[in-house]
């Protein structure tokens, strides 16, 4: 019997904030640089992401390859304290300048990475794990449906930039208000539709807009990411009513209302399995 070898992730890279820019009231662009980023191999996928690792202040010993010696860092942490991770889409990576661009959602004082991003001024330490990623828009479909809230906006922006000039479809994006809308580079045949969040109902306007989109003839490539409740509703619509094949979809909850990131990561596998079980019971592949 062959025993699978556990997959090991590369140790984190260590960089620092080069510059920061407030793009909208709810979105901050952080550019991370430094020689420590030389170990990063960019992902080719539109949904490429990295995880920022938040650590207490302390020594940052490095391995021989320049990556962070995470085992040594963990060993020095106080009892009960562990690194905290937050995932963000790679908006861009310049391998020559060694600069990584990330767009982070901020909501006042709530959250971990948001308040940090809102306060950075330059020089702050950034510990980076990754990148990962698995999806890019297909050039073999007739139409594209890209749906997401502010957390998915960077990935949608990258996807729009990678679509063929003759691509057709729609990108539906939910933000807090008109002040949070951005100019996005999209093909002429792809409409960018902004909707605004309803108080206490994240994703509700997004679901309504997606269901109202006139479904076209031909194949549709789908990207749907955002709050878990709205994602689940849209997945049911797309799989059951529109019979979109799984291989033409990238769909997942980036976050869940009322649950912090650590709690969501712990429950997400069960959440996904419950959805897949319901689809199998309905006779869907």
Short mmCIF file of C-alpha atoms in Angstrom, two decimals:
data_model
loop_
_atom_site.label_atom_id
_atom_site.label_comp_id
_atom_site.label_asym_id
_atom_site.label_seq_id
_atom_site.Cartn_x
_atom_site.Cartn_y
_atom_site.Cartn_z
CA UNK A 1 0.00 0.00 0.00
CA UNK A 2 1.31 3.41 -0.95
CA UNK A 3 1.13 6.02 1.79
CA UNK A 4 0.51 9.55 0.62
CA UNK A 5 3.16 12.03 1.62
CA UNK A 6 1.66 15.03 3.43
CA UNK A 7 1.86 18.18 1.33
CA UNK A 8 4.06 20.79 2.92
CA UNK A 9 3.62 24.47 2.21
CA UNK A 10 6.64 26.65 1.61
CA UNK A 11 7.58 28.78 4.59
CA UNK A 12 6.27 32.37 4.51
CA UNK A 13 8.08 35.21 2.80
CA UNK A 14 8.88 38.39 4.67
CA UNK A 15 8.27 41.82 3.14
CA UNK A 16 7.24 45.32 4.12
CA UNK A 17 4.69 47.90 3.05
CA UNK A 18 6.12 50.06 0.27
CA UNK A 19 3.07 52.27 -0.16
CA UNK A 20 -0.65 52.35 0.55
CA UNK A 21 -3.56 54.07 -1.15
CA UNK A 22 -7.20 54.45 -0.17
CA UNK A 23 -9.03 53.54 -3.40
CA UNK A 24 -12.52 53.98 -1.96
CA UNK A 25 -13.96 54.44 1.55
CA UNK A 26 -14.03 50.65 1.89
CA UNK A 27 -10.95 49.54 -0.04
CA UNK A 28 -7.24 50.10 0.62
CA UNK A 29 -4.50 49.13 -1.82
CA UNK A 30 -1.33 47.86 -0.16
CA UNK A 31 1.89 47.37 -2.13
CA UNK A 32 4.32 45.01 -0.42
CA UNK A 33 7.98 44.86 -1.43
CA UNK A 34 11.47 43.94 -0.38
CA UNK A 35 14.10 41.33 -1.27
CA UNK A 36 12.21 38.72 0.74
CA UNK A 37 9.64 38.50 -2.05
CA UNK A 38 12.23 37.00 -4.40
CA UNK A 39 11.21 33.52 -3.20
CA UNK A 40 7.60 33.97 -4.37
CA UNK A 41 6.60 32.12 -7.55
CA UNK A 42 3.55 33.88 -9.02
CA UNK A 43 0.41 31.86 -9.67
CA UNK A 44 -0.99 32.09 -13.20
CA UNK A 45 -4.60 32.02 -12.01
CA UNK A 46 -6.98 34.97 -11.91
CA UNK A 47 -8.03 34.03 -8.38
CA UNK A 48 -4.42 33.84 -7.18
CA UNK A 49 -4.30 34.63 -3.47
CA UNK A 50 -1.88 34.90 -0.61
CA UNK A 51 -2.43 34.67 3.12
CA UNK A 52 -1.18 37.46 5.32
CA UNK A 53 0.12 36.14 8.63
CA UNK A 54 -0.33 38.36 11.65
CA UNK A 55 2.17 37.78 14.45
CA UNK A 56 3.00 39.50 17.73
CA UNK A 57 6.11 41.67 17.70
CA UNK A 58 9.33 39.72 18.05
CA UNK A 59 12.40 38.34 16.33
CA UNK A 60 11.99 37.11 12.73
CA UNK A 61 14.66 34.44 12.16
CA UNK A 62 15.12 33.43 8.52
CA UNK A 63 15.91 30.15 6.84
CA UNK A 64 18.87 29.80 4.48
CA UNK A 65 16.61 30.56 1.48
CA UNK A 66 15.44 33.84 3.01
CA UNK A 67 12.00 32.59 4.03
CA UNK A 68 10.73 33.04 7.57
CA UNK A 69 11.74 30.29 9.99
CA UNK A 70 8.16 29.73 11.08
CA UNK A 71 8.96 26.90 13.47
CA UNK A 72 11.33 29.15 15.39
CA UNK A 73 8.79 31.94 15.42
CA UNK A 74 6.04 29.62 16.69
CA UNK A 75 8.30 28.28 19.42
CA UNK A 76 8.91 31.79 20.71
CA UNK A 77 5.21 32.73 20.89
CA UNK A 78 3.52 32.91 24.30
CA UNK A 79 1.44 29.90 25.28
CA UNK A 80 -1.98 29.98 23.66
CA UNK A 81 -0.95 32.50 20.99
CA UNK A 82 -0.92 31.36 17.36
CA UNK A 83 -0.37 33.11 14.02
CA UNK A 84 -3.58 34.48 12.50
CA UNK A 85 -4.13 34.25 8.76
CA UNK A 86 -6.22 36.27 6.32
CA UNK A 87 -6.48 35.44 2.60
CA UNK A 88 -6.42 38.11 -0.12
CA UNK A 89 -6.49 38.02 -3.90
CA UNK A 90 -3.30 39.05 -5.64
CA UNK A 91 -4.19 42.18 -7.60
CA UNK A 92 -0.77 42.20 -9.22
CA UNK A 93 2.80 41.00 -8.84
CA UNK A 94 5.85 42.62 -10.41
CA UNK A 95 8.71 40.07 -10.29
CA UNK A 96 11.28 42.63 -11.41
CA UNK A 97 10.41 45.29 -8.85
CA UNK A 98 9.51 42.56 -6.31
CA UNK A 99 6.21 44.25 -5.51
CA UNK A 100 2.98 42.51 -4.57
CA UNK A 101 -0.27 44.48 -4.81
CA UNK A 102 -3.25 43.61 -2.60
CA UNK A 103 -6.62 45.35 -2.22
CA UNK A 104 -8.02 44.97 1.31
CA UNK A 105 -11.59 45.64 2.42
CA UNK A 106 -11.89 47.85 5.49
CA UNK A 107 -14.94 48.24 7.73
CA UNK A 108 -14.02 50.79 10.36
CA UNK A 109 -12.52 49.17 13.45
CA UNK A 110 -13.94 45.70 12.82
CA UNK A 111 -11.82 42.77 11.79
CA UNK A 112 -8.10 42.10 11.90
CA UNK A 113 -6.53 43.00 8.56
CA UNK A 114 -8.92 45.85 7.75
CA UNK A 115 -7.93 48.13 10.65
CA UNK A 116 -4.28 47.24 10.02
CA UNK A 117 -4.58 48.21 6.35
CA UNK A 118 -6.37 51.45 7.17
CA UNK A 119 -3.56 52.50 9.49
CA UNK A 120 -0.43 51.55 7.52
CA UNK A 121 1.82 54.35 6.36
CA UNK A 122 4.84 52.46 5.04
CA UNK A 123 7.54 50.16 6.35
CA UNK A 124 5.24 47.83 8.27
CA UNK A 125 6.16 44.14 8.32
CA UNK A 126 4.14 41.82 6.08
CA UNK A 127 4.40 38.02 6.39
CA UNK A 128 3.13 36.30 3.23
CA UNK A 129 2.14 32.67 2.74
CA UNK A 130 1.43 31.41 -0.77
CA UNK A 131 0.37 32.08 -3.42
CA UNK A 132 -2.44 29.65 -4.17
CA UNK A 133 -5.22 29.74 -6.75
CA UNK A 134 -7.05 27.47 -9.16
CA UNK A 135 -9.40 29.44 -11.45
CA UNK A 136 -9.16 31.63 -14.51
CA UNK A 137 -11.98 32.61 -16.88
CA UNK A 138 -12.41 30.09 -19.68
CA UNK A 139 -12.12 31.16 -23.28
CA UNK A 140 -14.30 28.20 -24.28
CA UNK A 141 -17.64 29.57 -23.03
CA UNK A 142 -20.14 31.83 -24.77
CA UNK A 143 -20.82 34.12 -21.81
CA UNK A 144 -19.34 35.01 -18.42
CA UNK A 145 -21.19 35.63 -15.16
CA UNK A 146 -18.96 37.14 -12.47
CA UNK A 147 -20.69 37.82 -9.16
CA UNK A 148 -19.27 38.96 -5.84
CA UNK A 149 -19.21 41.48 -3.02
CA UNK A 150 -16.31 43.75 -2.07
CA UNK A 151 -14.27 40.77 -0.86
CA UNK A 152 -14.37 39.32 -4.38
CA UNK A 153 -13.88 42.64 -6.19
CA UNK A 154 -10.09 42.22 -6.68
CA UNK A 155 -10.53 38.75 -8.22
CA UNK A 156 -13.31 39.99 -10.49
CA UNK A 157 -11.15 42.94 -11.56
CA UNK A 158 -8.31 40.58 -12.50
CA UNK A 159 -10.71 38.27 -14.36
CA UNK A 160 -12.17 41.16 -16.37
CA UNK A 161 -8.69 42.22 -17.44
CA UNK A 162 -7.96 38.68 -18.68
CA UNK A 163 -11.11 38.19 -20.75
CA UNK A 164 -10.80 38.11 -24.52
CA UNK A 165 -11.65 41.39 -26.29
CA UNK A 166 -14.78 39.79 -27.78
CA UNK A 167 -15.98 38.28 -24.49
CA UNK A 168 -19.62 38.73 -23.49
CA UNK A 169 -21.34 38.66 -20.13
CA UNK A 170 -21.79 40.60 -16.93
CA UNK A 171 -19.94 41.34 -13.69
CA UNK A 172 -22.29 42.07 -10.79
CA UNK A 173 -20.56 43.56 -7.75
CA UNK A 174 -22.08 44.55 -4.40
CA UNK A 175 -20.50 47.43 -2.46
CA UNK A 176 -21.70 49.71 0.31
CA UNK A 177 -22.50 52.77 -1.81
CA UNK A 178 -21.68 54.59 -5.04
CA UNK A 179 -18.54 55.94 -3.38
CA UNK A 180 -17.16 52.38 -3.32
CA UNK A 181 -17.51 51.82 -7.06
CA UNK A 182 -14.29 51.63 -9.10
CA UNK A 183 -13.49 52.10 -12.76
CA UNK A 184 -12.77 48.57 -14.05
CA UNK A 185 -11.18 47.51 -17.31
CA UNK A 186 -13.68 45.22 -19.05
CA UNK A 187 -14.29 44.17 -22.66
CA UNK A 188 -16.98 46.13 -24.48
CA UNK A 189 -19.31 43.12 -24.42
CA UNK A 190 -19.13 42.65 -20.65
CA UNK A 191 -21.34 44.90 -18.53
CA UNK A 192 -20.16 45.95 -15.08
CA UNK A 193 -23.22 46.28 -12.83
CA UNK A 194 -22.90 47.74 -9.33
CA UNK A 195 -25.45 47.08 -6.59
CA UNK A 196 -25.48 48.54 -3.09
CA UNK A 197 -25.74 46.56 0.13
CA UNK A 198 -28.99 46.53 2.05
CA UNK A 199 -28.58 47.27 5.73
CA UNK A 200 -28.21 44.02 7.63
CA UNK A 201 -28.65 41.90 4.49
CA UNK A 202 -25.25 41.43 2.86
CA UNK A 203 -25.58 39.70 -0.49
CA UNK A 204 -29.35 40.15 -0.85
CA UNK A 205 -29.06 42.80 -3.56
CA UNK A 206 -26.40 40.69 -5.26
CA UNK A 207 -28.67 37.63 -5.41
CA UNK A 208 -31.59 39.66 -6.78
CA UNK A 209 -29.42 41.20 -9.50
CA UNK A 210 -27.95 37.85 -10.53
CA UNK A 211 -31.38 36.22 -10.72
CA UNK A 212 -32.65 39.13 -12.81
CA UNK A 213 -29.88 38.80 -15.41
CA UNK A 214 -31.45 37.58 -18.67
CA UNK A 215 -30.01 34.12 -19.07
CA UNK A 216 -28.35 33.82 -22.49
CA UNK A 217 -28.30 30.94 -24.94
CA UNK A 218 -25.10 28.94 -24.98
CA UNK A 219 -22.59 28.06 -22.28
CA UNK A 220 -21.93 30.31 -19.28
CA UNK A 221 -18.74 30.38 -17.24
CA UNK A 222 -19.48 31.34 -13.63
CA UNK A 223 -17.47 32.95 -10.83
CA UNK A 224 -19.46 33.57 -7.63
CA UNK A 225 -17.78 34.49 -4.33
CA UNK A 226 -18.82 36.48 -1.28
CA UNK A 227 -20.92 36.04 1.84
CA UNK A 228 -21.79 32.37 2.39
CA UNK A 229 -25.57 32.80 2.56
CA UNK A 230 -25.81 34.60 -0.77
CA UNK A 231 -23.35 32.20 -2.37
CA UNK A 232 -25.45 29.23 -1.30
CA UNK A 233 -28.61 30.76 -2.76
CA UNK A 234 -26.88 31.51 -6.05
CA UNK A 235 -25.30 28.08 -6.25
CA UNK A 236 -28.70 26.44 -5.93
CA UNK A 237 -30.10 28.68 -8.65
CA UNK A 238 -27.21 28.08 -11.01
CA UNK A 239 -26.96 24.33 -10.48
CA UNK A 240 -30.65 23.44 -10.19
CA UNK A 241 -32.48 25.98 -12.33
CA UNK A 242 -29.78 26.80 -14.87
CA UNK A 243 -28.00 23.42 -14.87
CA UNK A 244 -24.53 24.97 -15.03
CA UNK A 245 -21.96 22.15 -14.99
CA UNK A 246 -19.60 22.15 -12.03
CA UNK A 247 -16.59 22.34 -14.32
CA UNK A 248 -17.78 25.75 -15.56
CA UNK A 249 -18.11 27.17 -12.05
CA UNK A 250 -15.90 28.67 -9.37
CA UNK A 251 -18.20 29.29 -6.43
CA UNK A 252 -17.42 29.57 -2.73
CA UNK A 253 -18.14 31.57 0.39
CA UNK A 254 -15.28 33.93 1.21
CA UNK A 255 -16.87 34.81 4.56
CA UNK A 256 -20.01 34.24 6.64
CA UNK A 257 -22.14 36.79 8.43
CA UNK A 258 -21.72 36.64 12.22
CA UNK A 259 -18.66 34.36 12.12
CA UNK A 260 -15.02 35.46 12.29
CA UNK A 261 -12.49 34.15 9.81
CA UNK A 262 -11.15 31.42 12.10
CA UNK A 263 -14.67 30.19 12.82
CA UNK A 264 -15.58 30.20 9.14
CA UNK A 265 -12.51 28.17 8.17
CA UNK A 266 -13.43 25.56 10.78
CA UNK A 267 -17.01 25.20 9.52
CA UNK A 268 -16.55 25.75 5.79
CA UNK A 269 -15.80 22.11 4.92
CA UNK A 270 -19.03 20.98 6.59
CA UNK A 271 -20.92 23.80 4.85
CA UNK A 272 -19.58 22.73 1.45
CA UNK A 273 -20.34 19.07 2.09
CA UNK A 274 -23.95 19.85 3.00
CA UNK A 275 -24.41 21.71 -0.29
CA UNK A 276 -22.81 18.95 -2.33
CA UNK A 277 -24.92 16.30 -0.59
CA UNK A 278 -28.09 18.24 -1.43
CA UNK A 279 -27.00 18.46 -5.07
CA UNK A 280 -26.29 14.74 -5.22
CA UNK A 281 -29.71 14.02 -3.72
CA UNK A 282 -31.22 16.13 -6.49
CA UNK A 283 -29.44 14.01 -9.08
CA UNK A 284 -26.80 16.58 -10.01
CA UNK A 285 -23.29 15.47 -10.88
#
